CSV table of N, CA and C in Angstrom, one decimal:
chain,number,residue,atom,x,y,z
P,22,UNK,N,18.6,61.4,23.3
P,22,UNK,CA,17.3,60.9,23.1
P,22,UNK,C,16.7,61.3,21.8
P,23,UNK,N,15.9,60.3,21.3
P,23,UNK,CA,15.3,60.4,19.9
P,23,UNK,C,14.2,61.5,20.0
P,24,UNK,N,13.9,62.2,19.0
P,24,UNK,CA,12.9,63.3,18.9
P,24,UNK,C,12.0,62.8,17.8
P,25,UNK,N,10.9,62.4,18.0
P,25,UNK,CA,10.0,61.9,16.9
P,25,UNK,C,8.8,62.9,16.6
P,26,UNK,N,9.0,64.1,17.0
P,26,UNK,CA,8.0,65.2,16.9
P,26,UNK,C,7.8,65.4,15.3
P,27,UNK,N,6.6,65.2,14.9
P,27,UNK,CA,6.4,65.4,13.4
P,27,UNK,C,6.6,64.1,12.4
P,28,UNK,N,7.0,63.2,13.1
P,28,UNK,CA,7.4,61.8,12.4
P,28,UNK,C,6.2,60.8,12.5
P,29,UNK,N,6.0,60.0,11.6
P,29,UNK,CA,5.0,58.8,11.8
P,29,UNK,C,5.8,57.7,12.0
P,30,UNK,N,5.8,57.1,13.2
P,30,UNK,CA,6.5,56.0,13.7
P,30,UNK,C,5.6,54.7,13.7
P,31,UNK,N,6.0,53.7,13.5
P,31,UNK,CA,5.2,52.3,13.7
P,31,UNK,C,6.1,51.3,14.5
P,32,UNK,N,5.4,50.7,15.6
P,32,UNK,CA,6.0,49.8,16.4
P,32,UNK,C,5.3,48.5,15.9
P,33,UNK,N,6.2,47.6,15.4
P,33,UNK,CA,5.8,46.5,14.8
P,33,UNK,C,6.1,45.1,15.5
P,34,UNK,N,5.3,44.3,15.7
P,34,UNK,CA,5.6,43.0,16.4
P,34,UNK,C,5.4,41.8,15.4
P,35,UNK,N,6.4,41.0,15.1
P,35,UNK,CA,6.4,40.0,14.4
P,35,UNK,C,6.1,38.6,15.1
P,36,UNK,N,5.2,38.0,15.1
P,36,UNK,CA,4.9,36.9,16.1
P,36,UNK,C,4.2,35.9,15.4
P,37,UNK,N,4.4,34.7,15.9
P,37,UNK,CA,3.8,33.5,15.5
P,37,UNK,C,4.2,33.0,14.0
P,38,UNK,N,5.5,33.5,13.6
P,38,UNK,CA,5.9,33.0,12.4
P,38,UNK,C,5.4,33.8,11.2
P,39,UNK,N,4.5,34.8,11.4
P,39,UNK,CA,4.1,35.6,10.3
P,39,UNK,C,4.4,37.0,10.3
P,40,UNK,N,4.6,37.6,9.1
P,40,UNK,CA,5.0,38.9,8.9
P,40,UNK,C,3.7,39.8,9.2
P,41,UNK,N,3.2,40.0,10.5
P,41,UNK,CA,2.1,40.8,10.6
P,41,UNK,C,2.4,41.9,11.7
P,42,UNK,N,1.8,42.9,11.6
P,42,UNK,CA,1.9,44.1,12.6
P,42,UNK,C,0.7,44.0,13.4
P,43,UNK,N,1.0,44.0,14.7
P,43,UNK,CA,-0.2,43.9,15.7
P,43,UNK,C,-0.5,45.2,16.5
P,44,UNK,N,0.6,46.1,16.4
P,44,UNK,CA,0.3,47.4,17.1
P,44,UNK,C,1.1,48.6,16.2
P,45,UNK,N,0.3,49.4,15.8
P,45,UNK,CA,0.7,50.5,15.0
P,45,UNK,C,0.4,51.7,15.8
P,46,UNK,N,1.5,52.6,16.0
P,46,UNK,CA,1.3,53.8,16.8
P,46,UNK,C,1.6,54.8,16.0
P,47,UNK,N,0.8,55.9,15.5
P,47,UNK,CA,1.0,57.0,14.7
P,47,UNK,C,1.0,58.2,15.5
P,48,UNK,N,2.4,58.9,15.5
P,48,UNK,CA,2.5,60.1,16.4
P,48,UNK,C,2.4,61.2,15.5
P,49,UNK,N,1.5,62.1,15.8
P,49,UNK,CA,1.2,63.4,15.2
P,49,UNK,C,1.8,64.6,15.9
P,50,UNK,N,1.7,64.5,17.0
P,50,UNK,CA,2.2,65.6,18.0
P,50,UNK,C,2.9,65.0,19.0
P,51,UNK,N,3.9,65.6,19.9
P,51,UNK,CA,4.5,64.8,20.9
P,51,UNK,C,3.7,64.1,21.9
P,52,UNK,N,2.5,64.8,22.2
P,52,UNK,CA,1.8,64.2,23.2
P,52,UNK,C,0.4,63.5,22.8
P,53,UNK,N,0.2,63.6,21.4
P,53,UNK,CA,-1.0,62.9,20.8
P,53,UNK,C,-0.5,61.5,20.1
P,54,UNK,N,-1.1,60.5,20.4
P,54,UNK,CA,-1.0,59.4,19.6
P,54,UNK,C,-2.1,58.5,19.4
P,55,UNK,N,-2.2,58.0,18.2
P,55,UNK,CA,-3.5,57.3,17.9
P,55,UNK,C,-2.9,55.8,17.7
P,56,UNK,N,-3.7,54.8,18.7
P,56,UNK,CA,-3.1,53.3,18.6
P,56,UNK,C,-4.3,52.6,17.8
P,57,UNK,N,-3.8,51.9,16.9
P,57,UNK,CA,-4.6,51.0,16.1
P,57,UNK,C,-4.2,49.6,16.2
P,58,UNK,N,-5.0,48.7,16.6
P,58,UNK,CA,-4.8,47.3,16.9
P,58,UNK,C,-5.2,46.6,15.6
P,59,UNK,N,-5.0,46.8,14.5
P,59,UNK,CA,-5.3,46.1,13.3
P,59,UNK,C,-4.1,45.3,12.8
P,60,UNK,N,-4.1,44.1,12.3
P,60,UNK,CA,-3.0,43.5,11.6
P,60,UNK,C,-2.7,44.2,10.3
P,61,UNK,N,-1.3,44.3,10.1
P,61,UNK,CA,-0.9,44.9,8.9
P,61,UNK,C,0.4,44.0,8.2
P,62,UNK,N,0.7,44.2,7.3
P,62,UNK,CA,1.9,43.6,6.8
P,62,UNK,C,3.1,44.6,6.7
P,63,UNK,N,4.3,44.2,6.5
P,63,UNK,CA,5.4,45.0,6.3
P,63,UNK,C,5.1,45.8,5.1
P,64,UNK,N,4.7,45.2,4.1
P,64,UNK,CA,4.5,45.9,2.9
P,64,UNK,C,3.5,47.2,3.1
P,65,UNK,N,2.6,46.9,4.0
P,65,UNK,CA,1.6,48.1,4.0
P,65,UNK,C,2.4,49.3,4.8
P,66,UNK,N,3.4,49.0,5.8
P,66,UNK,CA,4.0,50.0,6.3
P,66,UNK,C,5.1,50.7,5.3
P,67,UNK,N,5.7,49.8,4.5
P,67,UNK,CA,6.6,50.3,3.5
P,67,UNK,C,5.9,51.2,2.5
P,68,UNK,N,4.7,50.9,2.2
P,68,UNK,CA,3.9,51.8,1.2
P,68,UNK,C,3.6,53.1,1.8
P,69,UNK,N,3.7,53.4,3.0
P,69,UNK,CA,3.4,54.6,3.8
P,69,UNK,C,4.5,55.5,3.7
P,70,UNK,N,5.7,55.0,3.3
P,70,UNK,CA,6.8,55.8,3.2
P,70,UNK,C,7.5,56.5,4.4
P,71,UNK,N,7.2,55.9,5.5
P,71,UNK,CA,7.7,56.4,6.8
P,71,UNK,C,9.2,56.4,6.7
P,72,UNK,N,9.9,57.3,7.5
P,72,UNK,CA,11.3,57.3,7.6
P,72,UNK,C,12.0,56.3,8.7
P,73,UNK,N,11.1,56.1,9.6
P,73,UNK,CA,11.5,55.3,10.7
P,73,UNK,C,10.6,54.1,11.0
P,74,UNK,N,11.1,53.0,11.2
P,74,UNK,CA,10.3,51.8,11.5
P,74,UNK,C,10.9,51.1,12.8
P,75,UNK,N,10.1,50.9,13.7
P,75,UNK,CA,10.4,50.2,15.0
P,75,UNK,C,9.9,48.8,15.0
P,76,UNK,N,10.7,47.9,15.3
P,76,UNK,CA,10.4,46.5,15.5
P,76,UNK,C,10.6,46.1,17.0
P,77,UNK,N,9.6,45.5,17.5
P,77,UNK,CA,9.8,44.9,19.0
P,77,UNK,C,9.7,43.5,18.9
P,78,UNK,N,11.0,43.0,19.3
P,78,UNK,CA,11.2,41.5,19.4
P,78,UNK,C,10.9,40.8,18.1
P,79,UNK,N,11.3,41.2,17.0
P,79,UNK,CA,10.9,40.6,15.7
P,79,UNK,C,11.3,39.2,15.4
P,80,UNK,N,12.2,38.6,16.2
P,80,UNK,CA,12.7,37.3,15.8
P,80,UNK,C,12.0,36.3,16.9
P,81,UNK,N,11.2,36.8,17.9
P,81,UNK,CA,10.7,36.0,18.8
P,81,UNK,C,9.6,35.2,18.2
P,82,UNK,N,9.6,33.9,18.4
P,82,UNK,CA,8.7,32.9,17.8
P,82,UNK,C,8.9,32.5,16.4
P,83,UNK,N,10.0,33.0,15.8
P,83,UNK,CA,10.2,32.9,14.3
P,83,UNK,C,11.2,31.6,14.4
P,84,UNK,N,11.0,30.7,13.3
P,84,UNK,CA,12.0,29.7,13.0
P,84,UNK,C,13.2,30.3,12.2
P,85,UNK,N,14.2,29.6,12.2
P,85,UNK,CA,15.3,30.1,11.4
P,85,UNK,C,15.1,30.6,10.0
P,86,UNK,N,14.3,29.9,9.3
P,86,UNK,CA,14.1,30.2,8.0
P,86,UNK,C,13.4,31.6,7.9
P,87,UNK,N,12.4,31.8,8.8
P,87,UNK,CA,11.7,33.1,8.7
P,87,UNK,C,12.6,34.3,9.4
P,88,UNK,N,13.5,34.0,10.2
P,88,UNK,CA,14.4,35.0,10.7
P,88,UNK,C,15.3,35.4,9.4
P,89,UNK,N,15.6,34.6,8.8
P,89,UNK,CA,16.4,35.0,7.5
P,89,UNK,C,15.6,35.6,6.5
P,90,UNK,N,14.3,35.5,6.4
P,90,UNK,CA,13.5,36.2,5.5
P,90,UNK,C,13.3,37.5,5.9
P,91,UNK,N,13.2,37.7,7.3
P,91,UNK,CA,13.0,39.0,7.9
P,91,UNK,C,14.2,39.7,7.6
P,92,UNK,N,15.4,39.2,7.9
P,92,UNK,CA,16.6,40.0,7.5
P,92,UNK,C,16.8,40.4,6.2
P,93,UNK,N,16.5,39.5,5.4
P,93,UNK,CA,16.6,39.9,3.9
P,93,UNK,C,15.6,41.0,3.5
P,94,UNK,N,14.4,41.1,4.1
P,94,UNK,CA,13.4,42.0,4.0
P,94,UNK,C,13.9,43.5,4.5
P,95,UNK,N,14.5,43.4,5.6
P,95,UNK,CA,14.8,44.7,6.3
P,95,UNK,C,16.0,45.2,5.6
P,96,UNK,N,16.9,44.3,5.2
P,96,UNK,CA,18.1,44.8,4.5
P,96,UNK,C,18.0,45.5,3.2
P,97,UNK,N,16.8,45.2,2.6
P,97,UNK,CA,16.5,46.0,1.4
P,97,UNK,C,15.9,47.4,1.6
P,98,UNK,N,15.5,47.6,2.8
P,98,UNK,CA,14.8,48.7,3.1
P,98,UNK,C,15.8,50.0,3.2
P,99,UNK,N,15.5,51.0,2.6
P,99,UNK,CA,16.3,52.3,2.7
P,99,UNK,C,15.6,53.2,3.7
P,100,UNK,N,15.6,52.7,5.0
P,100,UNK,CA,14.9,53.4,6.1
P,100,UNK,C,15.7,53.2,7.3
P,101,UNK,N,15.5,54.1,8.3
P,101,UNK,CA,16.0,53.9,9.6
P,101,UNK,C,15.1,52.8,10.4
P,102,UNK,N,15.9,51.7,10.8
P,102,UNK,CA,15.2,50.6,11.6
P,102,UNK,C,15.7,50.7,13.0
P,103,UNK,N,14.7,50.6,13.8
P,103,UNK,CA,15.0,50.4,15.2
P,103,UNK,C,14.5,49.3,15.7
P,104,UNK,N,15.3,48.3,16.4
P,104,UNK,CA,14.9,46.9,16.8
P,104,UNK,C,15.1,46.8,18.3
P,105,UNK,N,14.0,46.6,19.0
P,105,UNK,CA,14.2,46.1,20.5
P,105,UNK,C,14.1,44.7,20.4
P,106,UNK,N,15.3,44.1,21.0
P,106,UNK,CA,15.4,42.5,20.8
P,106,UNK,C,16.2,42.0,22.1
P,107,UNK,N,16.1,40.9,22.7
P,107,UNK,CA,16.9,40.3,23.4
P,107,UNK,C,17.7,39.1,22.6
P,108,UNK,N,17.5,39.0,21.3
P,108,UNK,CA,18.2,38.1,20.5
P,108,UNK,C,19.6,38.7,20.2
P,109,UNK,N,20.6,38.3,21.0
P,109,UNK,CA,21.9,39.0,20.9
P,109,UNK,C,22.6,38.5,19.6
P,110,UNK,N,22.4,37.4,19.1
P,110,UNK,CA,23.0,36.8,17.9
P,110,UNK,C,22.5,37.7,16.8
P,111,UNK,N,21.2,37.7,16.7
P,111,UNK,CA,20.6,38.4,15.6
P,111,UNK,C,21.1,39.8,15.6
P,112,UNK,N,21.0,40.6,16.7
P,112,UNK,CA,21.4,41.9,16.8
P,112,UNK,C,23.0,42.2,16.5
P,113,UNK,N,23.7,41.3,16.8
P,113,UNK,CA,25.2,41.3,16.5
P,113,UNK,C,25.3,41.2,15.0
P,114,UNK,N,24.8,40.3,14.5
P,114,UNK,CA,25.1,40.1,13.1
P,114,UNK,C,24.3,41.4,12.1
P,115,UNK,N,23.2,41.9,12.7
P,115,UNK,CA,22.5,42.8,11.8
P,115,UNK,C,22.9,44.4,12.1
P,116,UNK,N,22.9,44.8,13.3
P,116,UNK,CA,22.9,46.1,14.0
P,116,UNK,C,24.2,46.9,13.5
P,117,UNK,N,24.2,48.1,13.5
P,117,UNK,CA,25.3,49.0,13.2
P,117,UNK,C,25.5,49.8,14.6
P,118,UNK,N,24.4,49.9,15.5
P,118,UNK,CA,24.5,50.5,16.7
P,118,UNK,C,23.8,49.9,17.7
P,119,UNK,N,24.3,49.7,18.9
P,119,UNK,CA,23.6,49.1,20.1
P,119,UNK,C,23.3,50.0,21.3
P,120,UNK,N,22.3,50.1,21.6
P,120,UNK,CA,21.8,50.9,22.8
P,120,UNK,C,21.3,49.8,23.8
P,121,UNK,N,22.2,49.8,24.9
P,121,UNK,CA,21.8,48.7,25.9
P,121,UNK,C,21.2,49.4,27.2
P,122,UNK,N,20.1,48.7,27.6
P,122,UNK,CA,19.3,49.4,28.7
P,122,UNK,C,19.6,48.5,30.0
P,123,UNK,N,19.3,49.0,31.2
P,123,UNK,CA,19.3,48.3,32.4
P,123,UNK,C,18.4,49.2,33.2
P,124,UNK,N,17.3,48.6,33.7
P,124,UNK,CA,16.3,49.2,34.6
P,124,UNK,C,15.7,50.5,34.0
P,125,UNK,N,15.5,50.4,32.6
P,125,UNK,CA,15.0,51.6,32.0
P,125,UNK,C,16.1,52.8,31.7
P,126,UNK,N,17.3,52.6,32.0
P,126,UNK,CA,18.5,53.6,31.7
P,126,UNK,C,19.3,53.0,30.7
P,127,UNK,N,19.8,54.0,29.9
P,127,UNK,CA,20.7,53.5,29.0
P,127,UNK,C,22.1,53.5,29.7
P,128,UNK,N,22.8,52.2,29.4
P,128,UNK,CA,24.0,52.0,30.1
P,128,UNK,C,25.3,51.9,29.0
P,129,UNK,N,24.8,51.9,27.9
P,129,UNK,CA,25.8,51.8,26.8
P,129,UNK,C,25.2,52.0,25.4
P,130,UNK,N,26.0,52.7,24.6
P,130,UNK,CA,25.6,53.2,23.3
P,130,UNK,C,26.8,53.1,22.4
P,131,UNK,N,26.8,52.3,21.4
P,131,UNK,CA,28.0,52.1,20.5
P,131,UNK,C,27.8,51.1,19.5
P,132,UNK,N,28.9,50.8,18.8
P,132,UNK,CA,29.0,49.8,17.8
P,132,UNK,C,29.2,48.5,18.5
P,133,UNK,N,29.4,47.4,17.7
P,133,UNK,CA,29.5,46.1,18.2
P,133,UNK,C,30.6,45.9,19.2
P,134,UNK,N,31.6,46.9,19.2
P,134,UNK,CA,32.7,46.7,20.1
P,134,UNK,C,32.3,46.9,21.6
P,135,UNK,N,31.0,47.2,21.8
P,135,UNK,CA,30.3,47.3,23.1
P,135,UNK,C,30.4,45.9,23.8
P,136,UNK,N,30.5,44.8,22.9
P,136,UNK,CA,30.7,43.4,23.4
P,136,UNK,C,31.9,43.1,24.2
P,137,UNK,N,32.9,43.9,24.0
P,137,UNK,CA,34.1,43.7,24.7
P,137,UNK,C,34.1,44.2,26.2
P,138,UNK,N,33.0,44.9,26.5
P,138,UNK,CA,32.9,45.6,27.8
P,138,UNK,C,32.1,44.6,28.7
P,139,UNK,N,32.9,43.7,29.5
P,139,UNK,CA,32.3,42.7,30.3
P,139,UNK,C,31.4,43.2,31.3
P,140,UNK,N,31.8,44.5,31.9
P,140,UNK,CA,30.9,45.0,32.9
P,140,UNK,C,29.6,45.5,32.5
P,141,UNK,N,29.6,45.9,31.3
P,141,UNK,CA,28.2,46.2,30.6
P,141,UNK,C,27.3,44.9,30.4
P,142,UNK,N,28.0,44.0,29.8
P,142,UNK,CA,27.2,42.7,29.5
P,142,UNK,C,26.6,42.1,30.8
P,143,UNK,N,27.4,42.1,31.9
P,143,UNK,CA,27.0,41.5,33.2
P,143,UNK,C,25.8,42.5,33.7
P,144,UNK,N,25.9,43.6,33.7
P,144,UNK,CA,25.1,44.6,34.4
P,144,UNK,C,23.8,44.4,33.6
P,145,UNK,N,23.7,44.2,32.3
P,145,UNK,CA,22.5,44.3,31.6
P,145,UNK,C,21.8,42.8,31.5
P,146,UNK,N,22.6,41.8,32.2
P,146,UNK,CA,22.2,40.4,32.2
P,146,UNK,C,22.2,39.8,30.8
P,147,UNK,N,23.1,40.2,30.0
P,147,UNK,CA,23.2,39.6,28.6
P,147,UNK,C,24.3,38.8,28.6
P,148,UNK,N,24.7,38.2,27.4
P,148,UNK,CA,25.7,37.4,27.1
P,148,UNK,C,26.3,38.0,25.8
P,149,UNK,N,27.7,37.5,25.5
P,149,UNK,CA,28.2,38.0,24.3
P,149,UNK,C,27.7,37.0,23.3
P,150,UNK,N,27.5,37.6,21.9
P,150,UNK,CA,27.2,36.8,20.8
P,150,UNK,C,28.1,35.5,20.7
P,151,UNK,N,27.3,34.5,20.2
P,151,UNK,CA,28.1,33.1,20.2
P,151,UNK,C,29.2,33.2,19.1
P,152,UNK,N,29.3,34.1,18.1
P,152,UNK,CA,30.5,34.2,17.2
P,152,UNK,C,31.5,34.9,18.0
P,153,UNK,N,31.1,35.9,18.8
P,153,UNK,CA,32.2,36.6,19.6
P,153,UNK,C,32.8,35.6,20.6
P,154,UNK,N,31.9,34.9,21.3
P,154,UNK,CA,32.6,33.9,22.2
P,154,UNK,C,33.5,32.8,21.5
P,155,UNK,N,33.0,32.4,20.3
P,155,UNK,CA,33.8,31.5,19.6
P,155,UNK,C,35.1,31.9,19.4
P,156,UNK,N,35.2,33.2,18.8
P,156,UNK,CA,36.5,33.8,18.5
P,156,UNK,C,37.4,33.8,19.7
P,157,UNK,N,36.8,34.4,20.9
P,157,UNK,CA,37.6,34.3,22.2
P,157,UNK,C,38.2,32.9,22.5
P,158,UNK,N,37.3,32.0,22.4
P,158,UNK,CA,37.7,30.6,22.7
P,158,UNK,C,38.9,30.1,21.8
P,159,UNK,N,38.8,30.6,20.5
P,159,UNK,CA,39.9,30.2,19.6
P,159,UNK,C,41.2,30.9,19.8
P,160,UNK,N,41.2,31.9,20.6
P,160,UNK,CA,42.3,32.7,20.9
P,160,UNK,C,42.5,34.1,20.2
P,161,UNK,N,41.5,34.4,19.4
P,161,UNK,CA,41.7,35.7,18.5
P,161,UNK,C,41.4,36.8,19.6
P,162,UNK,N,42.3,37.8,19.5
P,162,UNK,CA,42.2,38.8,20.5
P,162,UNK,C,41.7,40.3,19.8
P,163,UNK,N,41.7,40.4,18.4
P,163,UNK,CA,41.5,41.6,17.8
P,163,UNK,C,40.0,41.5,17.4
P,164,UNK,N,39.1,42.1,18.5
P,164,UNK,CA,37.5,42.0,18.1
P,164,UNK,C,37.2,42.7,17.0
P,165,UNK,N,38.0,43.7,16.5
P,165,UNK,CA,37.6,44.5,15.0
P,165,UNK,C,37.6,43.5,13.9
P,166,UNK,N,38.3,42.4,14.2
P,166,UNK,CA,38.3,41.4,13.0
P,166,UNK,C,37.2,40.1,13.2
P,167,UNK,N,36.5,40.3,14.3
P,167,UNK,CA,35.6,39.3,14.6
P,167,UNK,C,34.4,39.2,13.5
P,168,UNK,N,34.2,38.0,13.0
P,168,UNK,CA,33.1,37.9,12.1
P,168,UNK,C,31.7,38.2,12.7
P,169,UNK,N,30.8,38.7,11.8
P,169,UNK,CA,29.5,39.2,12.3
P,169,UNK,C,28.5,38.2,12.0
P,170,UNK,N,28.9,37.1,11.1
P,170,UNK,CA,27.9,36.2,10.6
P,170,UNK,C,28.6,34.9,10.3
P,171,UNK,N,28.0,33.8,10.3
P,171,UNK,CA,28.7,32.5,9.9
P,171,UNK,C,29.3,32.6,8.5
P,172,UNK,N,28.6,33.3,7.5
P,172,UNK,CA,29.2,33.4,6.3
P,172,UNK,C,30.5,34.2,6.3
P,173,UNK,N,30.6,35.3,7.1
P,173,UNK,CA,32.0,35.8,7.3
P,173,UNK,C,33.0,35.0,7.9
P,174,UNK,N,32.6,34.3,9.0
P,174,UNK,CA,33.5,33.3,9.4
P,174,UNK,C,34.2,32.3,8.5
P,175,UNK,N,33.3,31.8,7.6
P,175,UNK,CA,33.8,30.8,6.6
P,175,UNK,C,34.6,31.5,5.6
P,176,UNK,N,34.3,32.7,5.2
P,176,UNK,CA,34.9,33.5,4.2
P,176,UNK,C,36.5,33.8,4.8
P,177,UNK,N,36.5,34.4,5.9
P,177,UNK,CA,37.7,35.0,6.4
P,177,UNK,C,38.6,33.9,7.3
P,178,UNK,N,38.0,32.8,7.7
P,178,UNK,CA,38.8,31.9,8.5
P,178,UNK,C,38.8,30.5,8.0
P,179,UNK,N,38.1,30.3,7.0
P,179,UNK,CA,37.9,29.0,6.2
P,179,UNK,C,36.9,28.0,7.0
P,180,UNK,N,36.9,27.0,6.5
P,180,UNK,CA,36.1,25.8,7.2
P,180,UNK,C,36.8,25.4,8.4
P,181,UNK,N,36.2,25.3,9.7
P,181,UNK,CA,36.9,24.7,10.6
P,181,UNK,C,36.8,23.2,10.6
P,182,UNK,N,38.0,22.6,10.7
P,182,UNK,CA,37.9,21.1,10.7
P,182,UNK,C,38.5,20.3,12.1
């Protein structure tokens, strides 16, 4: 379990195609939290120099161009980023660690190899990332070499014709 005692944490919701924060939770003590419902930008949060930033469903309602902008923004941050998402393809491309929940319980915690575990995927009512499925359909068995992005697919496997 994560211990946030003494840390300032922000829960960020990016919705309606705008980089805005609609819920900010500042934790000063384990049982004391002040909740502010004022819109902020990612820049406002970065300026506060917090160590951990939480995003809740950051790609929901974003078009592909804004998802790319979001990924580019968070890739530049030298911070711990925690993202809660159902966007499997986004998570697969971006995340280093996956924690999968089912009914409020952690059922898996690991790197992208977690997608090899069909029982976990089924129990969590998820699906494998599209790139993972593509590699399986093409007959590749070594998941450690599966590309994590379209760019990696093109670079490592060439253009499919």
